[in-house]
Coordinates of C-alpha atoms and ligand atoms in Angstrom, one line a residue:
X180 CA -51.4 34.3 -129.4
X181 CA -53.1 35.6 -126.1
X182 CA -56.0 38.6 -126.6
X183 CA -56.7 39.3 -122.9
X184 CA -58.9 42.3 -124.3
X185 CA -60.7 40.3 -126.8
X186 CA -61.8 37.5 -124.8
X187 CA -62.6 39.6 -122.0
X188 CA -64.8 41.2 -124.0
X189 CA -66.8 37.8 -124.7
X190 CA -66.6 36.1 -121.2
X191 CA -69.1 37.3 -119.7
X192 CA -71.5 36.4 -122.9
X193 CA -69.9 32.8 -123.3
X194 CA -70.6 32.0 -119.2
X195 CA -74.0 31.3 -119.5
X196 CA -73.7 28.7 -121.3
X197 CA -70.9 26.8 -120.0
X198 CA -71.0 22.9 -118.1
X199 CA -68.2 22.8 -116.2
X200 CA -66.6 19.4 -116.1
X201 CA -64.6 20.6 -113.2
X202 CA -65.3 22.1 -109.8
X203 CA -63.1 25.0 -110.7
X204 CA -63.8 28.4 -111.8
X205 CA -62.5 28.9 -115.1
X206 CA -59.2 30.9 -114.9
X207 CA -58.5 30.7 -118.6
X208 CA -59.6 30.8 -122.7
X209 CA -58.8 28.7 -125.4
X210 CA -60.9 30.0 -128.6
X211 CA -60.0 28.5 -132.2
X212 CA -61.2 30.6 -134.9
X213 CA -62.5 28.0 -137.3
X214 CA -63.3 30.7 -139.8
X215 CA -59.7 32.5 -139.9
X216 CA -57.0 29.6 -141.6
X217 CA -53.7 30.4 -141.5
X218 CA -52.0 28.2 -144.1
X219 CA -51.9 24.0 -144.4
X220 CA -49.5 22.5 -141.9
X221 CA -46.9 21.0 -144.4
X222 CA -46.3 17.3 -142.7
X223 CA -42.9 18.2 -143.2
X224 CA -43.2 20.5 -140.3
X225 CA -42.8 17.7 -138.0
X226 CA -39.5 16.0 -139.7
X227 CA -36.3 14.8 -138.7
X228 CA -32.0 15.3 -138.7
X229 CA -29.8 12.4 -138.5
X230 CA -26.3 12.8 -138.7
X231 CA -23.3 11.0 -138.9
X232 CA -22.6 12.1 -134.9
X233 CA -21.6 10.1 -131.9
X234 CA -24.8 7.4 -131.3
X235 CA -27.0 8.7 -134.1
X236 CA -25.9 6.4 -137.0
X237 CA -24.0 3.8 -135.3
X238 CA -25.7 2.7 -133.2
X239 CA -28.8 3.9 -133.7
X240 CA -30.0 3.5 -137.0
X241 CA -27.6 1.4 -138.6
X242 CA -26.9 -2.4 -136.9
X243 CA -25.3 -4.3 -139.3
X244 CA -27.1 -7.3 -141.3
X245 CA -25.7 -10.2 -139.1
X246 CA -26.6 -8.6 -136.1
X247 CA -28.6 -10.3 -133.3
X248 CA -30.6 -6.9 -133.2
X249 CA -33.8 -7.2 -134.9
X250 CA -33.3 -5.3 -138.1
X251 CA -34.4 -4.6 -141.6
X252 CA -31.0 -5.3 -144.1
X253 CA -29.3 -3.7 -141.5
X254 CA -31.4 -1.0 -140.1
X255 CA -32.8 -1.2 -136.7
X256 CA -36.2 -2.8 -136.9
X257 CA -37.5 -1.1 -133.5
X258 CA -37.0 2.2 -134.9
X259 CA -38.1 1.8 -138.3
X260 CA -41.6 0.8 -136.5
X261 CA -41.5 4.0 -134.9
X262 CA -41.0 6.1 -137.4
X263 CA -43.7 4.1 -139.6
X264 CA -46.2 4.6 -136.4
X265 CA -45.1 8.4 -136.3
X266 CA -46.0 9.3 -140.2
X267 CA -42.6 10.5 -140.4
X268 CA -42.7 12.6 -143.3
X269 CA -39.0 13.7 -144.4
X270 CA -35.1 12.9 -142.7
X271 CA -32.3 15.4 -143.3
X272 CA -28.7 13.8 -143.5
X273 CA -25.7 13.6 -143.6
X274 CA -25.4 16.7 -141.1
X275 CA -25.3 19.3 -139.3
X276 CA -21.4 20.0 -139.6
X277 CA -20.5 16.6 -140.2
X278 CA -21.9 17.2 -143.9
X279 CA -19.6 19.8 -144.4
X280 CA -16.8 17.3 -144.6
X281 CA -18.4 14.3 -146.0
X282 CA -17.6 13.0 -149.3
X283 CA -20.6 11.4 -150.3
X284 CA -18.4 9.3 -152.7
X285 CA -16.7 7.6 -149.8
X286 CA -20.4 6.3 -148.6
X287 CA -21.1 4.3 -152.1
X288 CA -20.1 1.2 -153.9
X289 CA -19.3 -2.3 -152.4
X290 CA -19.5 -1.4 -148.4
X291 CA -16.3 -4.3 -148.0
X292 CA -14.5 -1.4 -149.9
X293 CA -15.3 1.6 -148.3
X294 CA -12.8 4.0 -147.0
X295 CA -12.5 4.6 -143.2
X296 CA -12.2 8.2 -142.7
X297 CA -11.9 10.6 -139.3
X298 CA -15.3 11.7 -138.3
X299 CA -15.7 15.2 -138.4
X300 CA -16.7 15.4 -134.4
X301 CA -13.0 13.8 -133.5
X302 CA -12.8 17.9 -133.0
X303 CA -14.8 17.6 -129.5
X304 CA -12.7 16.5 -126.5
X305 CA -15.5 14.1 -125.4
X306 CA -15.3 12.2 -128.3
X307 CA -11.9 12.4 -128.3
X308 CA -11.4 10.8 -124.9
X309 CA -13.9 8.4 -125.3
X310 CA -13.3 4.9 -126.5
X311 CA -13.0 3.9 -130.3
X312 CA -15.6 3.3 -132.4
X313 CA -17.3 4.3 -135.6
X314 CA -18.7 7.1 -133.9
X315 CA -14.6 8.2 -134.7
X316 CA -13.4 6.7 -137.2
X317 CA -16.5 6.7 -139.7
X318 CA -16.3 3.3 -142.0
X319 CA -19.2 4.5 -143.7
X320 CA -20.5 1.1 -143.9
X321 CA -23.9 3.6 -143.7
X322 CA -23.8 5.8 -146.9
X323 CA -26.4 6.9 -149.5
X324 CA -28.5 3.9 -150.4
X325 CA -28.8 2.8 -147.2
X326 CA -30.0 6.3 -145.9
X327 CA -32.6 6.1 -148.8
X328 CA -33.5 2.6 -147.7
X329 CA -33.9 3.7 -144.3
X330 CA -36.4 6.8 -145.6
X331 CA -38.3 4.0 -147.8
X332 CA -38.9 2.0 -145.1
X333 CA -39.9 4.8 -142.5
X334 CA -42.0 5.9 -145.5
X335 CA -40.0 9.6 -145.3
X336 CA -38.8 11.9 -147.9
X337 CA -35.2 11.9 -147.9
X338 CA -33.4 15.7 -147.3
X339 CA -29.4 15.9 -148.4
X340 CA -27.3 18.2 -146.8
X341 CA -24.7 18.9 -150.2
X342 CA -21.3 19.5 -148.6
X343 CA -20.1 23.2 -149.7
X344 CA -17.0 23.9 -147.6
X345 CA -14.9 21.2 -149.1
X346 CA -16.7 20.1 -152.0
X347 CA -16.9 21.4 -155.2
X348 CA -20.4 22.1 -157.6
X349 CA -19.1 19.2 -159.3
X350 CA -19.3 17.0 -156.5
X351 CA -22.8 18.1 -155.9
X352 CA -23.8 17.5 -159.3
X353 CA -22.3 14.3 -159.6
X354 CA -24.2 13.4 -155.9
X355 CA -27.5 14.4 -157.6
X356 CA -26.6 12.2 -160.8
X357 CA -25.9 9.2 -158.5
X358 CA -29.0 9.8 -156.6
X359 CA -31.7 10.8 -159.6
X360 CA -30.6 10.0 -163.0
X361 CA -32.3 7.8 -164.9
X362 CA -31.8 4.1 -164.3
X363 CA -28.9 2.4 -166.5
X364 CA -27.9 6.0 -168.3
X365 CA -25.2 7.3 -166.3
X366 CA -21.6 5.2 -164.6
X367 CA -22.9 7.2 -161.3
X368 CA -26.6 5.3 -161.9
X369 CA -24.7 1.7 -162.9
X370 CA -23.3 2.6 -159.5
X371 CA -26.2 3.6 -157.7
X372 CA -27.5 0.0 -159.4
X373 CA -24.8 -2.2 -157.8
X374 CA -26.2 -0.4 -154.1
X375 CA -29.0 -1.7 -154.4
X376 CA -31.2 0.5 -156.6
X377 CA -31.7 0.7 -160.0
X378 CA -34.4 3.0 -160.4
X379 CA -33.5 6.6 -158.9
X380 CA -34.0 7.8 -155.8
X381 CA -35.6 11.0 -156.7
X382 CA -34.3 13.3 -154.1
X383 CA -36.0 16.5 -154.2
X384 CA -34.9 18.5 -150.8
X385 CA -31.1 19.1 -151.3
X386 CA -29.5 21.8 -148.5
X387 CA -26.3 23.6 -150.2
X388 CA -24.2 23.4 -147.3
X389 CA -24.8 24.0 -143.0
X390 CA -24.4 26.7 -140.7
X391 CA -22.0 27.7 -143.7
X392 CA -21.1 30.6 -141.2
X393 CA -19.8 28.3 -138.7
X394 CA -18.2 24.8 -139.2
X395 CA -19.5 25.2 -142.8
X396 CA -16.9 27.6 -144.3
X397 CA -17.0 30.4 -141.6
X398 CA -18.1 32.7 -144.6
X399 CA -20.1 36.3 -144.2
X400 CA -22.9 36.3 -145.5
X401 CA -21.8 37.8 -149.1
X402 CA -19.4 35.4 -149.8
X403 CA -21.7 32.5 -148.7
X404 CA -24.5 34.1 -151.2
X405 CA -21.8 33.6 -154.3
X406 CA -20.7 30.0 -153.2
X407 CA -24.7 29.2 -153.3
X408 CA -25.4 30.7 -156.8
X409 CA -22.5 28.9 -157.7
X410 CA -23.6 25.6 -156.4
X411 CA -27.2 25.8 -157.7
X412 CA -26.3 27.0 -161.2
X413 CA -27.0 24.3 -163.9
X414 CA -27.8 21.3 -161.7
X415 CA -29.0 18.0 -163.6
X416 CA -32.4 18.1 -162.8
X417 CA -33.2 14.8 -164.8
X418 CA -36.9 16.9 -165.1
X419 CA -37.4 17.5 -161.3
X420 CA -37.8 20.6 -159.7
X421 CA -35.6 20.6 -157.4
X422 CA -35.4 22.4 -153.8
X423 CA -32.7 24.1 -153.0
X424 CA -31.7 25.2 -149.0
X425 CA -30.0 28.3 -148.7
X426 CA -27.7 27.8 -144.9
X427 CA -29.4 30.6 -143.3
X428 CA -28.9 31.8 -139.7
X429 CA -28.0 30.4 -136.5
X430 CA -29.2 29.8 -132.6
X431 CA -28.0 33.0 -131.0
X432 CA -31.0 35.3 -130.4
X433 CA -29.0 38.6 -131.6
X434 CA -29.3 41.1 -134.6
X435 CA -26.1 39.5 -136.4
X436 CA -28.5 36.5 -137.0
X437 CA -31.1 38.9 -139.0
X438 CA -28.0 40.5 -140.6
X439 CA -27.1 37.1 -142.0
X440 CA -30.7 36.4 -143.2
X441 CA -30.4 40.3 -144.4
X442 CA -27.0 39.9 -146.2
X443 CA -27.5 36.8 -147.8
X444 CA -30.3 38.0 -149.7
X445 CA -29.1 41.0 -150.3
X446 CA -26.4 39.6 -151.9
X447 CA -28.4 36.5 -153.8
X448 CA -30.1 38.9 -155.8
X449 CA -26.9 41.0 -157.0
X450 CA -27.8 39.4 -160.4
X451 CA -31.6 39.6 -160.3
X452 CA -34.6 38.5 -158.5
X453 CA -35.6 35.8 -160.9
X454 CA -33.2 33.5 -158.3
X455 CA -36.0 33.9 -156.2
X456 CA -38.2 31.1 -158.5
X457 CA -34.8 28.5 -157.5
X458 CA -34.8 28.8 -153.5
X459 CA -36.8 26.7 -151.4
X460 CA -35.9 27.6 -148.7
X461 CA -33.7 29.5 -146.1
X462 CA -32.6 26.7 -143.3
X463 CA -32.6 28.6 -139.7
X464 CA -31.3 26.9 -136.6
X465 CA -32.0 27.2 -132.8
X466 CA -31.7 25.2 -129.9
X467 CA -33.1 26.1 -126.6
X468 CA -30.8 25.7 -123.0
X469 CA -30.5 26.6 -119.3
X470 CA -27.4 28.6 -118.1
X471 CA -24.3 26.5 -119.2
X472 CA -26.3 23.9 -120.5
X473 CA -27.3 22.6 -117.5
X474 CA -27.9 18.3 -116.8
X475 CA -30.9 16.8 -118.7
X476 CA -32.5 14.9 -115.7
X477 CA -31.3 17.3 -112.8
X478 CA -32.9 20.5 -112.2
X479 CA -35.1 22.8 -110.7
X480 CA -38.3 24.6 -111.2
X481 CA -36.4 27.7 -112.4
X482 CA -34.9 25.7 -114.8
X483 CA -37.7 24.1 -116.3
X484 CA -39.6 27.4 -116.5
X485 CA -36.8 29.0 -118.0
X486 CA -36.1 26.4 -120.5
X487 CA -39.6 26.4 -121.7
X488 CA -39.1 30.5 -122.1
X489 CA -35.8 30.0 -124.5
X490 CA -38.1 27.3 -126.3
X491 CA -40.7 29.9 -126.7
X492 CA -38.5 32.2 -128.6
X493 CA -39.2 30.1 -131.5
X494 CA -42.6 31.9 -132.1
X495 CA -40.0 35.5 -132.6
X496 CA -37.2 34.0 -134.4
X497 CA -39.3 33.1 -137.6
X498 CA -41.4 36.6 -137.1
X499 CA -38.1 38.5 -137.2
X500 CA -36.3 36.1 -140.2
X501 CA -39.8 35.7 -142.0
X502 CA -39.9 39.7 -142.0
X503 CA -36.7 39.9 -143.3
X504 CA -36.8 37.5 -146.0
X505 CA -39.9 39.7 -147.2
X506 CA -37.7 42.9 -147.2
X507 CA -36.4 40.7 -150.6
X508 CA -39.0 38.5 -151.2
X509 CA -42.4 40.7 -151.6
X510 CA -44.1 37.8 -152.6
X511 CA -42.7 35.3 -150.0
X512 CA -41.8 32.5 -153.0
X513 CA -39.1 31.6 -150.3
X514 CA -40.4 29.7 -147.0
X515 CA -38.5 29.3 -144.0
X516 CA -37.0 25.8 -143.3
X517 CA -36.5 25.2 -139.5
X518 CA -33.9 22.3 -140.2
X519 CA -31.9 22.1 -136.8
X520 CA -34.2 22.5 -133.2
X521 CA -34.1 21.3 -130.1
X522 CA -33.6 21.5 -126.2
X523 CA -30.0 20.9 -126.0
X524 CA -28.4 19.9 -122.0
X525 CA -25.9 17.9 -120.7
X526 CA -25.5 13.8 -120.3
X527 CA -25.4 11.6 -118.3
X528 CA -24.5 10.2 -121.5
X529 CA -25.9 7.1 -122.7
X530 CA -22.2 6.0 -123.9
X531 CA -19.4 8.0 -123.6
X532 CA -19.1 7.5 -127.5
X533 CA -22.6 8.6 -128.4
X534 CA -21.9 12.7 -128.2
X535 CA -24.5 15.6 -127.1
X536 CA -26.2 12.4 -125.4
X537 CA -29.2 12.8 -122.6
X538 CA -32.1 11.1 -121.5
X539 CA -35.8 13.9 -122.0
X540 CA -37.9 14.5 -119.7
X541 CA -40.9 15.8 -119.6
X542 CA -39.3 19.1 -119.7
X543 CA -38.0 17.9 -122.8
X544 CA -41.8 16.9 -124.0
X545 CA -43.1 20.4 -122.9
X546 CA -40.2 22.1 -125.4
X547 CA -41.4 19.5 -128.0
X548 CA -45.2 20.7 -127.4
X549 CA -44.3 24.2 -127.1
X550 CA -42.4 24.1 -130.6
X551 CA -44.4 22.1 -132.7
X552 CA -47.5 24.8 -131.8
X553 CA -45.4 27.5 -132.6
X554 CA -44.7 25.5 -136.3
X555 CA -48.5 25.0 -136.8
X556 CA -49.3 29.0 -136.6
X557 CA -47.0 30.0 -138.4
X558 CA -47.7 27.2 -141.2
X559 CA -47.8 29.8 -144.2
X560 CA -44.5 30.9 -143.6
X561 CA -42.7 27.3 -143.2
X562 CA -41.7 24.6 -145.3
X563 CA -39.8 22.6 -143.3
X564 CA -38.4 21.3 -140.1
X565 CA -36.4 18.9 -138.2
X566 CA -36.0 18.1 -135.0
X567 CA -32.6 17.6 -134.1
X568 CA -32.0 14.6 -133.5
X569 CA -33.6 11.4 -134.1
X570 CA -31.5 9.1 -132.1
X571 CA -29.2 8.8 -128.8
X572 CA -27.9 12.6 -129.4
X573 CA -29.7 16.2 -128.2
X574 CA -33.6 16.5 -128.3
X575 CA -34.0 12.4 -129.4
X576 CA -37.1 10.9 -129.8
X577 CA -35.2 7.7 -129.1
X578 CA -32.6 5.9 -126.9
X579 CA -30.8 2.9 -128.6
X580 CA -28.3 0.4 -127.1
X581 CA -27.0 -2.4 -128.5
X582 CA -30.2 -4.8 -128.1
X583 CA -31.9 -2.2 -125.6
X584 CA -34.6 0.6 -127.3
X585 CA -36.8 3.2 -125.9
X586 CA -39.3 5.9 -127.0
X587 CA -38.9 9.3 -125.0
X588 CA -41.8 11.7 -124.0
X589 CA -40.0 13.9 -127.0
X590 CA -42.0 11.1 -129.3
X591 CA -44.9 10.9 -127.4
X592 CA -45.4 14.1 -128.3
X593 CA -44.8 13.8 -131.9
X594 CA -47.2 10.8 -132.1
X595 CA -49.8 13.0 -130.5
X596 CA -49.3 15.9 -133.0
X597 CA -49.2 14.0 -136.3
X598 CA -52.2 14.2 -136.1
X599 CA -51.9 17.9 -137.4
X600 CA -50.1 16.9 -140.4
X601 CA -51.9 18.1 -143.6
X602 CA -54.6 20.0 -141.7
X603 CA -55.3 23.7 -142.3
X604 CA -54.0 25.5 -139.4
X605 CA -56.7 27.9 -137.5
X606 CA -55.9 30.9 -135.4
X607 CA -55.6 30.0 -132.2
X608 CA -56.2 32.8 -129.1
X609 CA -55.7 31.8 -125.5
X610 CA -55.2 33.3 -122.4
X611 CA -54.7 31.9 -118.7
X612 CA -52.6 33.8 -115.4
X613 CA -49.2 34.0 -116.4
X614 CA -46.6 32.5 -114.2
X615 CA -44.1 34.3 -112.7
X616 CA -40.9 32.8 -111.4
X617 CA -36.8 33.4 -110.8
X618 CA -36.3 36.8 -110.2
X619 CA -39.1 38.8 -111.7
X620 CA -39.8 36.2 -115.2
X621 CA -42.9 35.4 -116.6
X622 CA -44.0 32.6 -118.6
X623 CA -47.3 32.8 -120.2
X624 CA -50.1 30.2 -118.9
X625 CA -51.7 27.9 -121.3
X626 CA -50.5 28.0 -125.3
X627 CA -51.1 25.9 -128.6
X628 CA -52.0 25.2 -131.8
X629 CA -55.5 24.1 -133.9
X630 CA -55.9 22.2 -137.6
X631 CA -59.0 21.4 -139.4
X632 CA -59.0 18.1 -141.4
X633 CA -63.0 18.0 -142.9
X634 CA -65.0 17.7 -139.9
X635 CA -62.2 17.0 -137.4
X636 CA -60.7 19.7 -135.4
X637 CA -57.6 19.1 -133.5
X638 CA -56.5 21.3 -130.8
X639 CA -53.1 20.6 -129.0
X640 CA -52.5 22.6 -125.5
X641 CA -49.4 23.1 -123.2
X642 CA -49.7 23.9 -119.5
X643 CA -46.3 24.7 -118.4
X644 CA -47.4 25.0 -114.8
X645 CA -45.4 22.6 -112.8
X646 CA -48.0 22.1 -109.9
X647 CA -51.4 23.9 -110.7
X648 CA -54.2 22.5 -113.0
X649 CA -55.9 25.3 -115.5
X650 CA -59.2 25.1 -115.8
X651 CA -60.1 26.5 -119.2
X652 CA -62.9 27.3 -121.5
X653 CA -62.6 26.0 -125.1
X654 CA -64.6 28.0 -127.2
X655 CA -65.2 27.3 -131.4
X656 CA -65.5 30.3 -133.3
X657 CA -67.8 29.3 -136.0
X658 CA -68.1 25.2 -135.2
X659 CA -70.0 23.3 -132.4
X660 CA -68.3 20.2 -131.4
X661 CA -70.3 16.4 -131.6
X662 CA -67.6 14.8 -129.5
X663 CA -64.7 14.8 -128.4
X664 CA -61.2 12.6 -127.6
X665 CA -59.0 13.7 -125.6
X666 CA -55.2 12.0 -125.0
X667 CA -53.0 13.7 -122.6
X668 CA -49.4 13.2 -121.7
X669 CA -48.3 14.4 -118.1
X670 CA -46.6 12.7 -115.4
X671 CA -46.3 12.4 -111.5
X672 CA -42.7 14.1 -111.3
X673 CA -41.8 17.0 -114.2
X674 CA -37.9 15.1 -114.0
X675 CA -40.0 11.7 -115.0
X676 CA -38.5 10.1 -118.1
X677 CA -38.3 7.2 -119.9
X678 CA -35.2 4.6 -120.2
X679 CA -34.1 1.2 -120.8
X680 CA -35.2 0.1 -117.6
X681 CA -38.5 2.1 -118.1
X682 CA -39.4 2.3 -121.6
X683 CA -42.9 2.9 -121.0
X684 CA -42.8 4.9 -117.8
X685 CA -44.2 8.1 -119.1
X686 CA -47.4 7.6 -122.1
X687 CA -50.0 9.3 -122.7
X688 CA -53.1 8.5 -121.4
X689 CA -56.9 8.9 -123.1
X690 CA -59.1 10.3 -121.2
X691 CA -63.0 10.5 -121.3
X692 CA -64.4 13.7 -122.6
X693 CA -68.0 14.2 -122.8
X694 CA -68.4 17.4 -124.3
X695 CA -70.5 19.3 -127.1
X696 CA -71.9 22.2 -128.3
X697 CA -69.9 25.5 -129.5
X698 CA -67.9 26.4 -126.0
X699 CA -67.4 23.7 -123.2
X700 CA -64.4 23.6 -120.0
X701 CA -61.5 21.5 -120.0
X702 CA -59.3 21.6 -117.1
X703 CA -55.8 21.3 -118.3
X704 CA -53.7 19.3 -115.9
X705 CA -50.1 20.3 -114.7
X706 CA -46.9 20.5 -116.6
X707 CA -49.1 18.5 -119.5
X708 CA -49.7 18.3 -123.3
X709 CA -53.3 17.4 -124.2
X710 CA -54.7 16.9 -127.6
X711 CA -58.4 17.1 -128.4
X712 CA -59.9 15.8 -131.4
X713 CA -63.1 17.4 -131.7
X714 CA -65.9 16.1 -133.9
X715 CA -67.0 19.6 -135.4
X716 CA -71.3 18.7 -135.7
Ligands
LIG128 O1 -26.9 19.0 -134.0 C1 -25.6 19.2 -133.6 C2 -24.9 20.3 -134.4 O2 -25.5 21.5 -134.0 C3 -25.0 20.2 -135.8 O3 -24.1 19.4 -136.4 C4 -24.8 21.7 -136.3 O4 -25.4 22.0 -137.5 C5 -25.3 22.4 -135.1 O5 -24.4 23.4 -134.7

């Protein structure tokens, strides 16, 4: 949120008592209002998508057991140590569109006697043309148990997508009985014991279906309403409550996305409102591109402005939904659950198998930044959301070849922000000189997020300015800081990245900080995300 007016109206007060760290003037305001909370920041705000989709599964997560890869029953080791270091808190799966034509049942039981079906993405040319593999034909040597083994070890909640277009409610009951009744009571359980697991699962997050007006049924809005009644009538709950995902609207930035949100609920309360104590939450997708979805690691300034504009839009797209949910839903039981994001360009491809492929930048990192802010103010309104996704695919946190692994800046980032997780998001106010490029944008200068965790305030701040430092004053509305640690991710280049050959090229970086007292300058450095953990006195 910027408040030119309102911080103007306190600059010239707050100067006096400034010590610059920096030669510059200040030409912006950061100002947390420690006495205005907005709502906690679920951790699951800063989750993760996996789908069964080119790289992502295999081979990304899953290696195989007599691999030379270090690994964990299977699952890559390197990654499960990330994840673990990252606090990630909850994985969707199976999909995205592949879960529309999954059959969970093909996915459990002896893995020697699985069925080898068509993946779903066999539909895009690349993967078509590209060699063999069980990025094509799916073996599903990777099915239930070992996606729940993969959450145990991460330490994540796990989040099932329930296939809708080609399933039946009986299929989705019998999935939650295989996954949650009670151990030795049920053939689906004896089942679910010979996996691996004789004690349930417990799965609690459960979406009924994706993008259900796209590759998940291509319904309207009132049909998909019925189909989700349907589907969430009479589930065995085994005495959880369970969360149920309405499919909810898509990336395009137009009205028919609100009409969606609109129709859906119109139509889910044809029968009464008390449906409203059963959903969750309504899943909303958006991904964030240049012009044709232009290459990952080649492009210009415009570009990278403009891509972190479309990632901006965020902030409006659960505004507008969020308002129109409450057209229904006075009393906002339902939350918004973010469940597909991300910055979504071009290869090079890591393997012409692994599909929607591309190595981040720090483009990619600012997007990351930029998003994750927009998730903490808004906190009250959301319960979920994923980045999409995980591994070797669009927006990864990680690349994953055969023995060769590598963190992107897209986890840096999200190492830096756990931090966040469980805090009570604060108002945040900032304002800096917008920046004005192609013909006749503007990008705003300096944005973010704050969360209080008992004395610790953490304050996380983008400057999309490719070139030009922004010396800033941070001021704490009701607070005084002790001390302060400050870690800050930038880079010499905005194309730099990391890869196989340079895992470690771009990391963030501490840096000393000595600052106190209730307003202090911090000079922002270019096409950066910095994170201050302040000591509040
Ligand atoms: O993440 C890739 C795809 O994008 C997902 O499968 C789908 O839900 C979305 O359109």
């Amino acid at each position: 949120m910027r408040r030119r007016e309102f911080l103007a109206s306190t600059m010239a007060m707050a100067a006096a008592s400034l010590a610059p760290r920096s030669t510059r003037a200040a030409d912006g305001w950061v100002e947390i209002l420690i006495n205005e909370p907005i709502g906690e920041i679920a951790p699951e705000l800063h989750g993760h998508f996996t789908e069964h989709l080119g790289g992502v599964v295999y081979d990304g997560i899953w290696v195989g057991e007599d691999s030379k890869i270090p690994n964990v029953g299977g699952i890559r080791k390197a990654l499960v140590d990330h994840m673990r270091q990252l606090k990630a808190p909850v994985v969707r799966w199976a999909g995205g569109c592949f879960a529309d034509s999954y059959n969970w049942r093909d996915g459990v039981g002896p893995r020697s006697k699985r069925p080898v079906r068509t993946n779903f993405w066999t539909v895009d040319p690349e993967l078509w043309k590209a060699p063999d593999g069980p990025q094509k034909y799916e073996p599903n040597t990777f099915g239930t148990a070992e996606f729940m083994r993969f959450c145990q070890l991460c330490g994540a909640k796990p989040y099932l997508a329930a296939n809708l277009r080609s399933l039946t409610p009986h299929d989705f009951d019998d999935w939650v009985d295989y996954c949650n009744s009670p151990a030795g009571r049920t053939t689906l359980a004896e089942t679910r014991a010979g996996d691996g697991s004789k004690d349930p699962f417990n799965v609690l997050y459960w979406g009924i279906g994706n993008e259900s007006w796209g590759c998940g049924g291509d319904f309207r809005p009132e049909e998909y309403a019925i189909e989700f009644r349907r589907f969430i009538s009479w589930v065995p709950n085994y005495g959880l409550k369970l969360c149920y995902i309405a499919s909810g609207p898509g990336a395009a930035v137009d009205d028919a996305q609100v009409a969606w949100t609109r129709g859906f609920f119109e139509n889910l309360l044809a029968k009464g409102s008390q449906i409203l104590n059963r959903v969750y939450g309504l899943s909303m997708h958006y991904y964030c591109w240049t012009a044709g979805k232009g290459d990952s690691l080649d492009f210009t300034v415009d570009d990278w402005y403009q891509l972190l504009l479309q990632a901006d839009v965020m902030d409006s797209l659960v505004t507008k939904h969020w308002l129109a949910i409450g057209e229904f839903d006075k009393d906002h039981k339902v939350k918004l659950v973010v469940d597909e994001w991300g910055a979504w360009h071009r290869g090079p491809a890591i393997d012409p198998r692994y599909l929607f492929s591309y190595v981040p930048t720090m483009r990619d990192a600012l997007v990351t930044g930029i998003t994750l802010d927009t998730f903490n103010r808004h906190a009250e309104k959301l319960a979920m959301c994923n980045d999409a996704q995980l591994v070797n695919c669009i927006h990864t946190l990680f690349l994953a070849r055969e023995e060769r692994f590598a963190p992107t800046p897209i986890f840096h980032v999200f190492d830096m922000y756990k931090a966040h997780q469980g805090g009570r998001s604060l108002r945040f106010v900032s304002d800096a000189p917008s920046i004005s490029y192609g013909a006749g944008k503007t990008l705003w200068g300096l944005e973010g997020s704050a969360s209080l965790h008992d004395k610790t305030l953490v304050v996380t701040v983008v400057n999309p300015h490719v070139s030009e430092p922004r010396a800033a004053e941070v001021s704490l509305q009701g607070g005084s800081a002790r001390s302060c640690q400050v870690t800050v991710l930038s880079a010499p280049d905005i194309h730099s990245h990391n890869d196989f050959d340079r895992p470690q090229a771009v990391e963030p970086k501490a840096e000393r900080a000595e600052v106190s007292g209730a307003r202090f300058s911090w000079t922002f450095q270019p096409a950066s995300v910095t994170k201050l953990e302040i000591e509040l006195a």
